[in-house]
Coordinates of C-alpha atoms in Angstrom, one line a residue:
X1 CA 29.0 14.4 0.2
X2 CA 29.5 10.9 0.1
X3 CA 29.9 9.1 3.4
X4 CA 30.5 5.1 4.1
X5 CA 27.2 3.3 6.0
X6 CA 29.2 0.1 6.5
X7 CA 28.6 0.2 10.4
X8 CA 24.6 1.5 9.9
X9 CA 23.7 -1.9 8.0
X10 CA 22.4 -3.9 10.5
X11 CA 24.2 -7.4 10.6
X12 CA 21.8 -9.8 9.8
X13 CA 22.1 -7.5 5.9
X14 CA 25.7 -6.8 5.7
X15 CA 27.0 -10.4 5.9
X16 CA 24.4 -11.6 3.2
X17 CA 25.2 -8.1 1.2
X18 CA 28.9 -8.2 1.7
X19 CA 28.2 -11.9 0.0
X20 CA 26.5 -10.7 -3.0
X21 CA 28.9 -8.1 -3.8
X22 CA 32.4 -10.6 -3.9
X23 CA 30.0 -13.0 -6.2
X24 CA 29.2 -9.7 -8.2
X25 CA 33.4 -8.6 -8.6
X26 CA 33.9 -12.3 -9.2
X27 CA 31.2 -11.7 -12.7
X28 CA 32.9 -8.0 -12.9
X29 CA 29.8 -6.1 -12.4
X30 CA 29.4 -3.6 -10.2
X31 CA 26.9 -3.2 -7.3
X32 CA 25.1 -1.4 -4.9
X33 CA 22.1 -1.2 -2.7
X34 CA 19.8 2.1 -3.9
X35 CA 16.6 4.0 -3.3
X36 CA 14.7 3.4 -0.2
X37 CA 16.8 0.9 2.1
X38 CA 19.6 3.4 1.9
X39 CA 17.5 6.4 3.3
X40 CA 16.2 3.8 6.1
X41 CA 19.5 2.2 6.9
X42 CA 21.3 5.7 8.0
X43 CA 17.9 6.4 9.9
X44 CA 18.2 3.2 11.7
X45 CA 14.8 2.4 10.6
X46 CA 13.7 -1.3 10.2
X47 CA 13.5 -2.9 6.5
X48 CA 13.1 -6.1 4.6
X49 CA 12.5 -4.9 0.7
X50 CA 15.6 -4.1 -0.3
X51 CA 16.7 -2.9 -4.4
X52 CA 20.1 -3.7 -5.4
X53 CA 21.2 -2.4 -8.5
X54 CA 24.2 -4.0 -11.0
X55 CA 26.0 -2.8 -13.8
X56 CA 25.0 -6.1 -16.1
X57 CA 23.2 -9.0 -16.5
X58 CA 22.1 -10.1 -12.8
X59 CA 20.5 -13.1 -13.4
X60 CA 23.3 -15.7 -11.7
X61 CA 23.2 -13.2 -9.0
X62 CA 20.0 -14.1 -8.2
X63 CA 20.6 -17.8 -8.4
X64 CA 23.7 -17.3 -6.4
X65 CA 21.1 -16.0 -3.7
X66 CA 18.7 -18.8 -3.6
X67 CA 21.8 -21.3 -3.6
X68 CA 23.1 -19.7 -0.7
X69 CA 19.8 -18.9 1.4
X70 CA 16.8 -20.6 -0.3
X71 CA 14.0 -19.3 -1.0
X72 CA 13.1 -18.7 -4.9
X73 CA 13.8 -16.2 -7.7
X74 CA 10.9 -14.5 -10.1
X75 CA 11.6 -12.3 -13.3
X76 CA 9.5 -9.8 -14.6
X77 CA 10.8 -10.1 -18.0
X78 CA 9.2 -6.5 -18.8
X79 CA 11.9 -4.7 -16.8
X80 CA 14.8 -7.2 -16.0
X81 CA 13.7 -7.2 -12.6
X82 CA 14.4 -10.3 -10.2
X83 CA 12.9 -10.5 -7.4
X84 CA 14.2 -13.1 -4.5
X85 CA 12.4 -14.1 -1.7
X86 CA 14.8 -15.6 1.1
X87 CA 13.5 -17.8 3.9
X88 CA 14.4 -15.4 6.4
X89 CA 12.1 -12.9 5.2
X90 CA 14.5 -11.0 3.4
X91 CA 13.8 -9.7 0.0
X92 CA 15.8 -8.3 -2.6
X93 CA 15.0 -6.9 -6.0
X94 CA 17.4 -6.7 -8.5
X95 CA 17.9 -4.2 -11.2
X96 CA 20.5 -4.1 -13.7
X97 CA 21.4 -0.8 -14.0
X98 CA 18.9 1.6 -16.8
X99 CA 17.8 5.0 -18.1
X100 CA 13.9 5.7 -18.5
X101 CA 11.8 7.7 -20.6
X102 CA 8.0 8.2 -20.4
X103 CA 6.6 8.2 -24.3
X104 CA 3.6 9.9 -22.8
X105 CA 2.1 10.9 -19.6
X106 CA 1.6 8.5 -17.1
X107 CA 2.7 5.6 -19.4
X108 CA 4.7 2.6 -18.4
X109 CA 8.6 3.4 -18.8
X110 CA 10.7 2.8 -21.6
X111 CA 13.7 1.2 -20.5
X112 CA 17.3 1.2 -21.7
X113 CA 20.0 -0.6 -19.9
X114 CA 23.2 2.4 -18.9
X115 CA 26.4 0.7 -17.2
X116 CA 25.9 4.2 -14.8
X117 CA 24.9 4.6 -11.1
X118 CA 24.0 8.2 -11.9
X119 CA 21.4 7.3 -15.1
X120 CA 20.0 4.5 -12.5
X121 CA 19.2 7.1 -9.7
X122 CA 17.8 9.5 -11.7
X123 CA 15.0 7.7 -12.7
X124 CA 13.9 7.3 -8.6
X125 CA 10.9 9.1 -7.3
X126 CA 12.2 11.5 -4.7
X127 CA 16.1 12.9 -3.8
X128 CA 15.4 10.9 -0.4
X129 CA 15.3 7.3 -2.5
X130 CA 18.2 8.1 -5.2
X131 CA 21.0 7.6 -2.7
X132 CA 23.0 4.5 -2.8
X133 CA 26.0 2.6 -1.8
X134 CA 28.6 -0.4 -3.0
X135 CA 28.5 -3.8 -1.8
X136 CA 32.0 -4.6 -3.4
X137 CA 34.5 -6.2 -0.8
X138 CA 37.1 -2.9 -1.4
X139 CA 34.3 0.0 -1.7
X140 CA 31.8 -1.9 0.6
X141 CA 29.4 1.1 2.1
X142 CA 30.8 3.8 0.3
X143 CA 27.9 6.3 -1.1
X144 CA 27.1 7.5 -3.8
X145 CA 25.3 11.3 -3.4
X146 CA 24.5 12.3 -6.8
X147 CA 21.7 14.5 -6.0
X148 CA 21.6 15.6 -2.7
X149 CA 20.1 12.8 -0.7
X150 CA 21.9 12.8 2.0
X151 CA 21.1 16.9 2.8
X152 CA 17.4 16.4 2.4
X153 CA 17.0 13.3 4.5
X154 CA 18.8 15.8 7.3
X155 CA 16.3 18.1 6.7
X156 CA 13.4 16.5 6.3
X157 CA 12.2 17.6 2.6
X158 CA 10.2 16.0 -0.2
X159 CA 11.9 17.0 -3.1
X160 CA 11.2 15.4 -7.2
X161 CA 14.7 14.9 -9.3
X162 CA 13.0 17.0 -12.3
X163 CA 9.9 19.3 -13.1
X164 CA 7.9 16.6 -15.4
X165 CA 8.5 13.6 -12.7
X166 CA 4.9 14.1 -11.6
X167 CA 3.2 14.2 -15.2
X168 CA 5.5 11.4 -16.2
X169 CA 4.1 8.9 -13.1
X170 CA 1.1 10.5 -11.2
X171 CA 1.5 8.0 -8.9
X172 CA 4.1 9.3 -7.3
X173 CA 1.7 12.1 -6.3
X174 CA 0.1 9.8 -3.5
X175 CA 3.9 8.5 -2.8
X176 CA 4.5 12.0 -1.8
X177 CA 2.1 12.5 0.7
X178 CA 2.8 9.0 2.3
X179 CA 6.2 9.6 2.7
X180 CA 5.5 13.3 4.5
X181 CA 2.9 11.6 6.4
X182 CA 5.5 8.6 7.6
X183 CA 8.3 10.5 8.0
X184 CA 7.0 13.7 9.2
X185 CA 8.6 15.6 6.6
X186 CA 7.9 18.3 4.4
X187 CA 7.5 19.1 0.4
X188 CA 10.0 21.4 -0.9
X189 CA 8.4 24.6 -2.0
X190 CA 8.8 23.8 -6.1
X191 CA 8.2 20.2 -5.8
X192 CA 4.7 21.5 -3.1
X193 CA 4.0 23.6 -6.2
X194 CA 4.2 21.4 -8.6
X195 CA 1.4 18.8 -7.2
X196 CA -0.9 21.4 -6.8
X197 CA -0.4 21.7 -10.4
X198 CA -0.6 18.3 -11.3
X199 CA -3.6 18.1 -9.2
X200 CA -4.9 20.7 -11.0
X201 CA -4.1 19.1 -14.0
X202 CA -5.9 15.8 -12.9
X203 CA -2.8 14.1 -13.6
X204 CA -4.2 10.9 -11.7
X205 CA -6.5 10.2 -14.2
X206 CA -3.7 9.6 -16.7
X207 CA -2.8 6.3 -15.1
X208 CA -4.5 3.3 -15.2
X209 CA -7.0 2.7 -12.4
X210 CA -5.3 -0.7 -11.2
X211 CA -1.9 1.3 -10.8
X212 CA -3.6 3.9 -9.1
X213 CA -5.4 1.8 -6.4
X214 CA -2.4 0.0 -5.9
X215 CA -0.7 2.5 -4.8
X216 CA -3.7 3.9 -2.7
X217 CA -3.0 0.4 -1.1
X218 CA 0.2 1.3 0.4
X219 CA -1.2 4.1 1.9
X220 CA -3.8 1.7 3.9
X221 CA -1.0 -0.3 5.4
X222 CA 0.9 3.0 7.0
X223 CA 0.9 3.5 10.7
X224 CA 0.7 7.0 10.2
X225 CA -2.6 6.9 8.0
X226 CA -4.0 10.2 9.4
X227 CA -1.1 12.2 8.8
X228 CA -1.3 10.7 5.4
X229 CA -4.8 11.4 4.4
X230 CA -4.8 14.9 5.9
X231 CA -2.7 16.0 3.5
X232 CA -4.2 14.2 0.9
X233 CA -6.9 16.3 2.0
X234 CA -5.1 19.5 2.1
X235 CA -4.0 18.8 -1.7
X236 CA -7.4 17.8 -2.6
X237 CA -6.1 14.5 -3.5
X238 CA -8.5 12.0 -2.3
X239 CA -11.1 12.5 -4.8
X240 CA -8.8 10.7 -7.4
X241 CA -9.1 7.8 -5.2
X242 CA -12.9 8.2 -4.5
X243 CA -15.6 11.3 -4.8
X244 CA -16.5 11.7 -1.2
X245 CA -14.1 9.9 0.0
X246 CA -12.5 11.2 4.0
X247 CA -10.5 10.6 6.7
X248 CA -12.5 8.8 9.7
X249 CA -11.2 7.7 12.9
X250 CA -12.2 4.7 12.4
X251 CA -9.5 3.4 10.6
X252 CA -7.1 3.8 14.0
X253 CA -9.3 1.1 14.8
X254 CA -6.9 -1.3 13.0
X255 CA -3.5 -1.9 11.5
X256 CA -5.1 -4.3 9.0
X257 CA -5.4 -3.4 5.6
X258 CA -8.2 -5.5 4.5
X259 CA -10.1 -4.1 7.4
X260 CA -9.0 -0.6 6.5
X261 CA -10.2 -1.0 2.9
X262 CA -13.8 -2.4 4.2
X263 CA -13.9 0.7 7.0
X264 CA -14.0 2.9 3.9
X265 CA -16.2 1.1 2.0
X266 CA -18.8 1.1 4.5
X267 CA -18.1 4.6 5.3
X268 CA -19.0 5.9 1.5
X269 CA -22.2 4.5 1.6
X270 CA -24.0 3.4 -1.7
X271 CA -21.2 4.1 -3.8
X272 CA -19.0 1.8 -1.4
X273 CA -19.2 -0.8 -3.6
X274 CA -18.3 0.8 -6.8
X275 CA -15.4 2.2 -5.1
X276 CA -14.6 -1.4 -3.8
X277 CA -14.6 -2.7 -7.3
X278 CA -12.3 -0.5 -8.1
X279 CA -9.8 -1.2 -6.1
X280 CA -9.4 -4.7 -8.3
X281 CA -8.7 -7.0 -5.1
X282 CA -9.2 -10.4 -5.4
X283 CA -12.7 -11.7 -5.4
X284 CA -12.6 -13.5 -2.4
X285 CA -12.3 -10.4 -0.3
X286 CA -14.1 -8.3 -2.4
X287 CA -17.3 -10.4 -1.9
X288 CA -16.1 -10.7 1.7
X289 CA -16.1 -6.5 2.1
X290 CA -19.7 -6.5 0.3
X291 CA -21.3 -8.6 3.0
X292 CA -19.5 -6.4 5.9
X293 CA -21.2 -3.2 3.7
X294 CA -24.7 -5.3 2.8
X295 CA -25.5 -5.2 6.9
X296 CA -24.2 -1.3 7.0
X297 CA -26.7 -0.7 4.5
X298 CA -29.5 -2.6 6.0
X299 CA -28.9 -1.8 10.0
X300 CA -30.7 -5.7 10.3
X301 CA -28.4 -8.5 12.0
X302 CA -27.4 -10.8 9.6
X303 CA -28.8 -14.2 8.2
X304 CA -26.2 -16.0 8.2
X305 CA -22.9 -16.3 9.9
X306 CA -20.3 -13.3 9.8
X307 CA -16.6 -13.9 9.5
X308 CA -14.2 -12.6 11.8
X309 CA -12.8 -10.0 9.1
X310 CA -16.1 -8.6 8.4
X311 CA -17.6 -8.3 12.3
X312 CA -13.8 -6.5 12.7
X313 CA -15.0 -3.9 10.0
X314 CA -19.0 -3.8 11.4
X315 CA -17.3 -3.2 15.2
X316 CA -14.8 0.1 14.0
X317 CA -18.0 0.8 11.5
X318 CA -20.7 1.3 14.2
X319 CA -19.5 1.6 17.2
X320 CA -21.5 0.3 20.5
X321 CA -23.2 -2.3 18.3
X322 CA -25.1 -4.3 21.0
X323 CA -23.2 -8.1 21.4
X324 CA -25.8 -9.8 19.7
X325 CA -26.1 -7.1 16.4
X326 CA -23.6 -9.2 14.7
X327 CA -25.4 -12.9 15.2
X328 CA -27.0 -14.5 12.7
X329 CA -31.2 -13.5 12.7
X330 CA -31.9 -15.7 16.0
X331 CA -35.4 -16.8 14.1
X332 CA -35.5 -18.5 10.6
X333 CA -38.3 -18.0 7.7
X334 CA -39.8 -21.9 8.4
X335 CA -40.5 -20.9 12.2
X336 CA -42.4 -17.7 10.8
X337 CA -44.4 -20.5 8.4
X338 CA -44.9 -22.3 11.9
X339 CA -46.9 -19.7 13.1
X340 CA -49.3 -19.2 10.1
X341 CA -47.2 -16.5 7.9
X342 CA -46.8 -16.6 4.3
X343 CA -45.1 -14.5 1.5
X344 CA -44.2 -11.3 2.1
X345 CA -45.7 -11.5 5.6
X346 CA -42.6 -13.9 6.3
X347 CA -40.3 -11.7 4.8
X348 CA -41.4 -8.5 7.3
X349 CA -41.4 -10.3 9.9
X350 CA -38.1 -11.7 9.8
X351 CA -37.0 -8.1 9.0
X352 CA -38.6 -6.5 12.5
X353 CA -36.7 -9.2 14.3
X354 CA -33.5 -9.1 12.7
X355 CA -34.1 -4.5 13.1
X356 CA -34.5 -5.8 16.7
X357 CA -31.5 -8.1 17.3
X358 CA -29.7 -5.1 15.6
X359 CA -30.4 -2.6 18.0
X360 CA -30.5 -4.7 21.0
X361 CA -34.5 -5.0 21.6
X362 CA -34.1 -8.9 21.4
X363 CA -30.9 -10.5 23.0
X364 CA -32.3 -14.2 22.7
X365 CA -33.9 -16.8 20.7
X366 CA -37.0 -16.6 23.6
X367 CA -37.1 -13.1 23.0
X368 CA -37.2 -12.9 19.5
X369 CA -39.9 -15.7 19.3
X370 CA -41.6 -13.4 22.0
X371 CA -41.1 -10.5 19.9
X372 CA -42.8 -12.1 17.0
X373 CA -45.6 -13.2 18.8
X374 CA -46.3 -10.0 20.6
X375 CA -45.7 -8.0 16.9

């Protein structure tokens, strides 16, 4: 059934939408917004990404959007994608209309531009994101239901466009269980038994480790991240993101990502940092995580100054960590030479103290100079 969502776009969208699509009649292309920001505009849910799709070439389309609202434009030349980033926030991607094909499992697409809607939603991960509607001035709203998008959002079900969508992109394994999780929804029966075949299958392991942890990512910045990983649990899907790796309630600690990511690192252990390096996150924060995990690992109060982002992690970490645990050592190795120590003798000491800071024994510099003296 196709139905017109003029009056569920919120306003601050519609006037800048209604916009693009008279520039895009005035260049004879057709357009509409598709995939996700449909499903969350007739559920009145809040959005900023939003994918518009035209039947040609939408580069001046683009342009036409930073003219109009600043902000700037980026093309990622191997798809025809442009991204713009408005001032306000908003952001759309644009997409000129395509078929895909997969030449082998888990591969990057092949793409082929197709002047149709249809060819364009097909391609989309999930009935519940291949929905769209037209932004021209005369059809402006007016959906486009091709696969039964509007039913299953009603009812609340998961469902894959074709039997080989998970072998073709793996990833959209984990996209699965994060929209269940954030919507509350459930998998349809075929497309349920279908992932437990492709976990099976290990189809994870077919796609590159970056794309994988990227998408492992998105999962770390849901509000619903227990829903999430419980039924990445009940699928057996989190050992594709990391052996041993398990929901803990530590995470509800924080919304943050980067503290979420260091939470689990922590968590694993000794093989937190290979899983860390895996993740391939920017060095700065990686080396940031591995000091958080270095004082896990050692139960000693640090040498030297922590950073706000890694006490945040050592606080949802180990809970009813004495005030002090997290100062830097409240001694330093030329003291312990002061009082006749050399070698490894400085080096033991310095550990007992900073054991004691750690675990609340010492909560000054007097007392840890007493300490040392009495020790």
């Amino acid at each position: 059934m196709n139905i017109n969502l003029s009056s569920d776009i919120p306003k601050k969208y519609r006037e800048q939408l209604y916009s693009v699509g008279a520039y895009a009649k005035k260049l004879g292309l057709s357009a509409w917004v598709a995939g996700g920001a449909v499903r969350d505009f007739y559920l009145k849910r809040p959005t900023l990404d939003i994918d518009l799709a035209f039947s040609g070439n939408q580069e001046s389309v683009a342009g036409f959007c930073v003219k109009q609202w600043g902000g700037g434009k980026r093309k990622f030349s191997q798809f025809g994608t442009f991204r713009v980033n408005m001032v306000d926030g908003l952001k759309f991607d644009m997409v000129r209309t395509r078929k895909e094909k997969y030449p082998y499992p888990g591969s990057l697409p092949q793409v082929e531009f197709s002047p149709k809607i249809k060819d364009d939603l097909f391609r989309r991960d999930f009935t519940v994101n291949s929905w769209c509607f037209s932004i021209l001035p005369d059809t402006f709203g007016q959906t486009y239901d091709a696969f039964g998008s509007q039913k299953d959002i009603d009812g609340g079900i998961i469902r894959i466009l074709h039997d080989k969508s998970f072998l073709d992109d793996p990833t959209r394994m984990l996209r699965a269980t994060r929209f269940a999780g954030r919507f509350g929804w459930t998998l349809a029966p075929k497309t349920e038994r279908l992932l437990r075949e492709a976990v099976k299958g290990e189809y994870p392991l077919l796609v590159t480790r970056e794309r994988f942890s990227r998408e492992f990512l998105k999962v770390l910045k849901e509000e619903k991240i227990k829903k999430i990983f419980l039924l990445m649990e009940k699928y057996d899907m989190l050992k594709f993101a990391w052996p041993g790796l398990q929901w803990h309630d530590a995470l509800l600690n924080s919304q943050d990502v980067q503290e979420r990511v260091g939470i689990l690192v922590c968590m694993l252990g000794a093989s937190g940092e290979d899983f860390l390096r895996s993740l391939h996150l920017p060095k700065e924060f990686t080396q940031e995580i591995l000091g958080a995990w270095k004082v896990t690992r050692e139960k000693m109060s640090p040498l030297g100054s922590l950073s706000p982002l890694q006490k945040e992690i050592l606080k949802a970490v180990v809970p009813g960590l004495p005030p002090m645990a997290l100062e830097p050592c409240f001694v330093r190795g030329r003291e312990l030479k002061d009082l006749g120590l050399a070698g490894r003798r400085i080096s033991g000491a310095l550990d007992r103290v900073r054991q004691a800071q750690w675990a609340g024994e010492v909560k000054t510099r007097e007392e840890a100079q007493a300490f040392l003296k009495a020790h």
